[in-house]
mmCIF file of C-alpha atoms in Angstrom:
data_model
loop_
_atom_site.group_PDB
_atom_site.id
_atom_site.type_symbol
_atom_site.label_atom_id
_atom_site.label_comp_id
_atom_site.label_asym_id
_atom_site.label_seq_id
_atom_site.Cartn_x
_atom_site.Cartn_y
_atom_site.Cartn_z
ATOM 1 C CA MET A 110 -30.024 -46.153 33.281
ATOM 2 C CA ASN A 111 -32.248 -49.255 33.355
ATOM 3 C CA ALA A 112 -31.151 -52.248 31.301
ATOM 4 C CA PHE A 113 -33.613 -53.726 28.816
ATOM 5 C CA LEU A 114 -32.194 -57.231 28.430
ATOM 6 C CA ARG A 115 -32.263 -60.111 30.860
ATOM 7 C CA LYS A 116 -28.822 -61.099 32.115
ATOM 8 C CA ASP A 117 -29.523 -64.800 32.588
ATOM 9 C CA ALA A 118 -31.203 -65.722 29.289
ATOM 10 C CA PRO A 119 -32.418 -64.291 25.954
ATOM 11 C CA THR A 120 -35.292 -61.854 26.427
ATOM 12 C CA LEU A 121 -38.768 -62.803 25.216
ATOM 13 C CA THR A 122 -40.106 -59.523 23.857
ATOM 14 C CA ALA A 123 -43.756 -59.199 22.869
ATOM 15 C CA MET A 124 -44.288 -56.693 20.074
ATOM 16 C CA VAL A 125 -47.434 -54.659 20.631
ATOM 17 C CA GLN A 126 -49.135 -52.995 17.672
ATOM 18 C CA ALA A 127 -52.603 -51.494 17.875
ATOM 19 C CA GLY A 128 -54.483 -48.486 16.580
ATOM 20 C CA THR A 129 -55.403 -46.784 19.852
ATOM 21 C CA PRO A 130 -53.725 -46.343 23.250
ATOM 22 C CA ASP A 131 -56.501 -48.346 24.938
ATOM 23 C CA ASP A 132 -55.990 -51.244 22.526
ATOM 24 C CA VAL A 133 -52.224 -51.080 23.121
ATOM 25 C CA ILE A 134 -52.818 -51.289 26.879
ATOM 26 C CA ALA A 135 -55.183 -54.247 26.470
ATOM 27 C CA LEU A 136 -52.640 -56.092 24.319
ATOM 28 C CA ILE A 137 -49.904 -55.365 26.865
ATOM 29 C CA GLY A 138 -52.008 -57.082 29.519
ATOM 30 C CA GLU A 139 -52.485 -60.062 27.230
ATOM 31 C CA ALA A 140 -48.740 -60.328 26.539
ATOM 32 C CA ILE A 141 -47.855 -60.090 30.234
ATOM 33 C CA GLY A 142 -50.328 -62.848 31.010
ATOM 34 C CA MET A 143 -48.689 -65.076 28.401
ATOM 35 C CA GLY A 144 -45.261 -64.750 30.002
ATOM 36 C CA ALA A 145 -43.443 -62.003 28.072
ATOM 37 C CA ASP A 146 -40.196 -60.735 29.632
ATOM 38 C CA ALA A 147 -40.415 -57.344 27.920
ATOM 39 C CA LEU A 148 -42.711 -55.320 25.674
ATOM 40 C CA GLY A 149 -42.115 -53.743 22.280
ATOM 41 C CA ILE A 150 -44.400 -50.766 21.682
ATOM 42 C CA GLN A 151 -44.713 -49.566 18.076
ATOM 43 C CA THR A 152 -45.847 -45.971 18.483
ATOM 44 C CA CYS A 153 -45.786 -45.454 14.721
ATOM 45 C CA ARG A 154 -49.104 -47.364 14.616
ATOM 46 C CA LEU A 155 -50.801 -44.674 16.692
ATOM 47 C CA ASN A 156 -52.499 -41.670 15.143
ATOM 48 C CA PRO A 157 -50.270 -38.593 15.641
ATOM 49 C CA ALA A 158 -52.999 -37.069 17.806
ATOM 50 C CA ASP A 159 -52.607 -40.035 20.174
ATOM 51 C CA GLN A 160 -48.805 -39.770 20.349
ATOM 52 C CA THR A 161 -48.946 -37.705 23.524
ATOM 53 C CA ILE A 162 -47.044 -37.630 26.806
ATOM 54 C CA GLU A 163 -50.220 -38.601 28.668
ATOM 55 C CA ASN A 164 -50.816 -41.666 26.484
ATOM 56 C CA TYR A 165 -47.171 -42.738 26.534
ATOM 57 C CA LYS A 166 -47.131 -42.605 30.331
ATOM 58 C CA ARG A 167 -50.355 -44.629 30.495
ATOM 59 C CA ILE A 168 -48.842 -47.229 28.186
ATOM 60 C CA PHE A 169 -45.601 -47.512 30.155
ATOM 61 C CA GLU A 170 -47.513 -47.759 33.441
ATOM 62 C CA ALA A 171 -49.512 -50.645 31.946
ATOM 63 C CA ALA A 172 -46.237 -52.528 31.453
ATOM 64 C CA LYS A 173 -46.211 -53.104 35.241
ATOM 65 C CA GLY A 174 -42.471 -52.739 35.560
ATOM 66 C CA LEU A 175 -41.480 -54.808 32.530
ATOM 67 C CA PRO A 176 -38.874 -53.134 30.290
ATOM 68 C CA THR A 177 -40.193 -51.423 27.169
ATOM 69 C CA TYR A 178 -38.661 -51.241 23.697
ATOM 70 C CA VAL A 179 -40.193 -48.523 21.514
ATOM 71 C CA THR A 180 -40.080 -48.090 17.744
ATOM 72 C CA HIS A 181 -41.012 -44.780 16.116
ATOM 73 C CA TYR A 182 -40.407 -45.563 12.452
ATOM 74 C CA ARG A 183 -41.218 -43.562 9.302
ATOM 75 C CA SER A 184 -43.976 -46.011 8.419
ATOM 76 C CA TYR A 185 -47.693 -46.297 9.139
ATOM 77 C CA GLU A 186 -49.088 -43.229 10.938
ATOM 78 C CA ASN A 187 -45.696 -41.482 10.886
ATOM 79 C CA GLN A 188 -45.598 -41.245 7.093
ATOM 80 C CA GLY A 189 -44.972 -37.666 6.031
ATOM 81 C CA LYS A 190 -43.023 -36.687 9.132
ATOM 82 C CA THR A 191 -39.475 -35.457 8.707
ATOM 83 C CA ASP A 192 -36.651 -37.400 10.319
ATOM 84 C CA GLU A 193 -36.122 -34.440 12.628
ATOM 85 C CA GLN A 194 -39.726 -34.789 13.795
ATOM 86 C CA LEU A 195 -39.192 -38.509 14.336
ATOM 87 C CA ALA A 196 -36.110 -37.756 16.436
ATOM 88 C CA GLU A 197 -38.131 -35.323 18.552
ATOM 89 C CA GLY A 198 -40.697 -38.078 19.031
ATOM 90 C CA MET A 199 -37.988 -40.482 20.185
ATOM 91 C CA LEU A 200 -36.810 -37.992 22.791
ATOM 92 C CA LYS A 201 -40.369 -37.532 24.034
ATOM 93 C CA ILE A 202 -40.721 -41.312 24.300
ATOM 94 C CA ALA A 203 -37.496 -41.497 26.328
ATOM 95 C CA ASP A 204 -38.698 -38.662 28.568
ATOM 96 C CA CYS A 205 -41.882 -40.626 29.292
ATOM 97 C CA GLY A 206 -40.037 -43.677 30.559
ATOM 98 C CA ALA A 207 -39.127 -46.011 27.689
ATOM 99 C CA THR A 208 -36.330 -48.434 28.561
ATOM 100 C CA LEU A 209 -35.012 -48.892 25.011
ATOM 101 C CA VAL A 210 -35.534 -46.599 22.001
ATOM 102 C CA ASP A 211 -35.058 -47.741 18.400
ATOM 103 C CA VAL A 212 -32.985 -45.363 16.240
ATOM 104 C CA MET A 213 -33.014 -46.274 12.558
ATOM 105 C CA GLY A 214 -29.563 -46.710 11.047
ATOM 106 C CA ASP A 215 -30.388 -44.271 8.252
ATOM 107 C CA LEU A 216 -32.115 -41.612 10.330
ATOM 108 C CA PHE A 217 -31.420 -38.158 8.821
ATOM 109 C CA ALA A 218 -30.227 -39.693 5.499
ATOM 110 C CA PRO A 219 -32.482 -42.500 4.161
ATOM 111 C CA HIS A 220 -30.598 -45.408 2.564
ATOM 112 C CA PRO A 221 -31.778 -48.706 0.953
ATOM 113 C CA ASP A 222 -29.838 -50.734 3.552
ATOM 114 C CA GLU A 223 -31.160 -48.480 6.333
ATOM 115 C CA LEU A 224 -27.601 -47.515 7.264
ATOM 116 C CA CYS A 225 -26.476 -44.059 6.181
ATOM 117 C CA THR A 226 -22.851 -43.170 5.491
ATOM 118 C CA ASP A 227 -23.270 -39.387 5.278
ATOM 119 C CA GLU A 228 -20.973 -38.012 7.994
ATOM 120 C CA GLU A 229 -23.271 -35.135 8.921
ATOM 121 C CA ALA A 230 -26.178 -37.554 9.399
ATOM 122 C CA VAL A 231 -23.987 -39.971 11.377
ATOM 123 C CA GLU A 232 -22.932 -37.164 13.713
ATOM 124 C CA LYS A 233 -26.591 -36.187 14.226
ATOM 125 C CA GLN A 234 -27.329 -39.819 15.093
ATOM 126 C CA ARG A 235 -24.539 -39.850 17.672
ATOM 127 C CA LYS A 236 -25.879 -36.671 19.276
ATOM 128 C CA LEU A 237 -29.413 -38.119 19.339
ATOM 129 C CA ILE A 238 -28.137 -41.313 20.961
ATOM 130 C CA ASP A 239 -26.316 -39.236 23.576
ATOM 131 C CA ALA A 240 -29.514 -37.274 24.237
ATOM 132 C CA ILE A 241 -31.549 -40.469 24.653
ATOM 133 C CA HIS A 242 -28.920 -41.843 27.029
ATOM 134 C CA ALA A 243 -29.052 -38.601 29.008
ATOM 135 C CA ARG A 244 -32.766 -39.230 29.529
ATOM 136 C CA GLY A 245 -32.043 -42.613 31.081
ATOM 137 C CA ALA A 246 -32.953 -44.850 28.141
ATOM 138 C CA GLN A 247 -30.858 -47.279 26.126
ATOM 139 C CA VAL A 248 -30.650 -47.278 22.324
ATOM 140 C CA LEU A 249 -31.121 -50.046 19.794
ATOM 141 C CA MET A 250 -29.997 -49.145 16.271
ATOM 142 C CA SER A 251 -31.845 -50.985 13.509
ATOM 143 C CA SER A 252 -31.199 -51.668 9.830
ATOM 144 C CA HIS A 253 -34.060 -53.368 8.005
ATOM 145 C CA THR A 254 -32.388 -54.363 4.723
ATOM 146 C CA HIS A 255 -34.972 -56.991 3.731
ATOM 147 C CA LYS A 256 -32.481 -58.617 1.355
ATOM 148 C CA TYR A 257 -29.945 -61.428 1.478
ATOM 149 C CA MET A 258 -26.515 -60.282 2.633
ATOM 150 C CA SER A 259 -23.190 -61.996 3.159
ATOM 151 C CA VAL A 260 -21.866 -62.556 6.663
ATOM 152 C CA ALA A 261 -19.219 -59.906 5.940
ATOM 153 C CA ARG A 262 -21.850 -57.281 5.070
ATOM 154 C CA ILE A 263 -23.945 -58.139 8.127
ATOM 155 C CA LEU A 264 -20.874 -57.695 10.316
ATOM 156 C CA GLU A 265 -20.009 -54.406 8.586
ATOM 157 C CA ILE A 266 -23.451 -52.966 9.363
ATOM 158 C CA ALA A 267 -23.350 -54.231 12.939
ATOM 159 C CA ARG A 268 -19.944 -52.688 13.571
ATOM 160 C CA ALA A 269 -21.114 -49.353 12.173
ATOM 161 C CA GLN A 270 -24.145 -49.363 14.469
ATOM 162 C CA GLU A 271 -21.955 -50.246 17.445
ATOM 163 C CA ALA A 272 -19.524 -47.425 16.622
ATOM 164 C CA ARG A 273 -22.369 -44.884 16.661
ATOM 165 C CA GLY A 274 -23.115 -45.658 20.297
ATOM 166 C CA ALA A 275 -25.923 -48.215 20.152
ATOM 167 C CA ASP A 276 -26.380 -50.410 23.221
ATOM 168 C CA ILE A 277 -27.965 -53.130 21.057
ATOM 169 C CA VAL A 278 -27.608 -53.597 17.295
ATOM 170 C CA LYS A 279 -30.376 -55.007 15.104
ATOM 171 C CA ILE A 280 -30.241 -56.180 11.497
ATOM 172 C CA VAL A 281 -33.052 -57.669 9.424
ATOM 173 C CA THR A 282 -31.873 -59.659 6.419
ATOM 174 C CA LYS A 283 -33.593 -62.152 4.095
ATOM 175 C CA ALA A 284 -33.189 -65.813 3.140
ATOM 176 C CA ASP A 285 -35.088 -67.623 0.393
ATOM 177 C CA SER A 286 -33.053 -70.840 0.260
ATOM 178 C CA PRO A 287 -31.436 -73.266 2.729
ATOM 179 C CA GLU A 288 -28.028 -72.023 1.596
ATOM 180 C CA GLU A 289 -28.900 -68.402 2.365
ATOM 181 C CA GLU A 290 -30.425 -69.435 5.681
ATOM 182 C CA ALA A 291 -27.223 -71.263 6.637
ATOM 183 C CA GLU A 292 -25.288 -68.016 6.108
ATOM 184 C CA VAL A 293 -27.677 -66.137 8.389
ATOM 185 C CA LEU A 294 -27.275 -68.780 11.086
ATOM 186 C CA LEU A 295 -23.493 -68.563 10.707
ATOM 187 C CA ALA A 296 -23.697 -64.779 11.033
ATOM 188 C CA ASN A 297 -25.033 -65.230 14.577
ATOM 189 C CA ALA A 298 -21.805 -66.933 15.616
ATOM 190 C CA VAL A 299 -19.676 -64.282 13.909
ATOM 191 C CA LEU A 300 -21.548 -61.375 15.522
ATOM 192 C CA LYS A 301 -21.338 -63.056 18.917
ATOM 193 C CA ARG A 302 -17.567 -63.343 18.526
ATOM 194 C CA GLU A 303 -16.850 -59.921 17.020
ATOM 195 C CA LEU A 304 -19.193 -57.452 18.752
ATOM 196 C CA LYS A 305 -18.866 -55.888 22.172
ATOM 197 C CA VAL A 306 -22.607 -55.165 22.430
ATOM 198 C CA PRO A 307 -25.643 -57.491 22.250
ATOM 199 C CA PHE A 308 -27.223 -58.025 18.851
ATOM 200 C CA LEU A 309 -30.527 -59.046 17.306
ATOM 201 C CA LEU A 310 -30.312 -60.697 13.886
ATOM 202 C CA LEU A 311 -33.646 -61.337 12.187
ATOM 203 C CA CYS A 312 -34.595 -62.756 8.830
ATOM 204 C CA GLY A 313 -37.461 -62.433 6.395
ATOM 205 C CA GLY A 314 -38.119 -64.479 3.283
ATOM 206 C CA VAL A 315 -39.067 -68.130 2.909
ATOM 207 C CA CYS A 316 -36.372 -69.528 5.229
ATOM 208 C CA ARG A 317 -36.484 -67.680 8.544
ATOM 209 C CA THR A 318 -35.767 -70.277 11.214
ATOM 210 C CA VAL A 319 -33.440 -67.757 12.851
ATOM 211 C CA ARG A 320 -36.482 -65.921 14.240
ATOM 212 C CA ARG A 321 -37.111 -68.937 16.470
ATOM 213 C CA VAL A 322 -33.623 -70.300 17.184
ATOM 214 C CA GLY A 323 -31.432 -67.192 16.829
ATOM 215 C CA PRO A 324 -31.352 -66.496 20.579
ATOM 216 C CA MET A 325 -29.964 -69.997 21.130
ATOM 217 C CA LEU A 326 -27.112 -69.053 18.769
ATOM 218 C CA GLY A 327 -26.239 -65.649 20.174
ATOM 219 C CA SER A 328 -29.032 -63.151 19.471
ATOM 220 C CA CYS A 329 -30.146 -61.314 22.588
ATOM 221 C CA MET A 330 -33.910 -61.646 22.237
ATOM 222 C CA TRP A 331 -36.956 -62.944 20.456
ATOM 223 C CA LEU A 332 -39.518 -60.605 18.895
ATOM 224 C CA SER A 333 -42.885 -62.314 19.191
ATOM 225 C CA VAL A 334 -46.572 -61.407 19.184
ATOM 226 C CA PRO A 335 -49.510 -62.374 21.418
ATOM 227 C CA ARG A 336 -51.628 -63.138 18.345
ATOM 228 C CA HIS A 337 -51.664 -62.611 14.606
ATOM 229 C CA ASP A 338 -54.341 -59.943 14.281
ATOM 230 C CA GLU A 339 -54.647 -57.223 11.637
ATOM 231 C CA TYR A 340 -51.873 -55.117 13.217
ATOM 232 C CA ALA A 341 -49.343 -57.847 14.001
ATOM 233 C CA THR A 342 -46.236 -58.463 11.884
ATOM 234 C CA LYS A 343 -47.001 -61.915 10.506
ATOM 235 C CA VAL A 344 -43.386 -63.136 10.298
ATOM 236 C CA GLN A 345 -43.011 -62.605 14.035
ATOM 237 C CA PRO A 346 -43.788 -65.889 15.819
ATOM 238 C CA LEU A 347 -46.436 -66.241 18.481
ATOM 239 C CA ILE A 348 -45.380 -66.022 22.119
ATOM 240 C CA SER A 349 -46.831 -69.502 22.607
ATOM 241 C CA ASP A 350 -44.631 -70.875 19.813
ATOM 242 C CA ILE A 351 -41.487 -69.327 21.302
ATOM 243 C CA LEU A 352 -42.304 -70.718 24.732
ATOM 244 C CA ALA A 353 -42.543 -74.165 23.125
ATOM 245 C CA VAL A 354 -39.166 -73.668 21.401
ATOM 246 C CA LYS A 355 -37.585 -72.589 24.698
ATOM 247 C CA LYS A 356 -39.024 -75.620 26.473
ATOM 248 C CA GLY A 357 -37.662 -77.925 23.781
ATOM 249 C CA PHE A 358 -34.157 -76.500 24.071
ATOM 250 C CA GLU A 359 -34.267 -76.668 27.870
ATOM 251 C CA GLU A 360 -35.388 -80.304 27.819
ATOM 252 C CA GLU A 361 -32.641 -81.162 25.337
ATOM 253 C CA LYS A 362 -30.063 -79.480 27.567
ATOM 254 C CA ASP A 363 -31.307 -81.458 30.582
ATOM 255 C CA ASN A 364 -30.879 -84.711 28.645
ATOM 256 C CA VAL A 365 -27.240 -84.098 27.702
#
């Protein structure tokens, strides 16, 4: 099984969203040229007719050996699919060579916090994770809560994801004040201390500094974009901005 994350430093992942396979491939080339360590391919942005083995293999070949993280969410072009169909899509993605596959924390039983508690659904998630592992890919489990949460609740979700077999856990919270942002920053230290697996803690809202500095506090990677076009997630910072942040931290470390 290939590992997605760098061992020596946080991984700079470029999220790639485009409407056609050719546009995805072009954006991959752009991200590689800018210095991305890894690529995040959001297949849910592709028309179902383009979600084929042939296109997936073309996309992964375009990565030129860089690790690939793939999301296949319910949103965008996947709206209307059942969770069972999404799971089948994830297995196909793993079969085609993805390094890391995103499994939503509420797959098979949708929940507002994107973390189901239904035991039957949880068992189906575990079996899916095992099946993805058997295909040689790692699993990231994600919970996009999009709301402010206490450090205790963030840790609770992360531990649940870890217990289901995820290789990396991911939580998206929200902060609209400096006080809420301070709690999110603190959560990085708590997750780093308490978890046995790497984590990615992201934040939406007005105060989202953690998207830039989180990896310096314990998160395993940045999610960035080559440019803010019509498909890009606007809260994700530009690759160029993250490279500047990294340089600043490295220079500060050299001056200590």
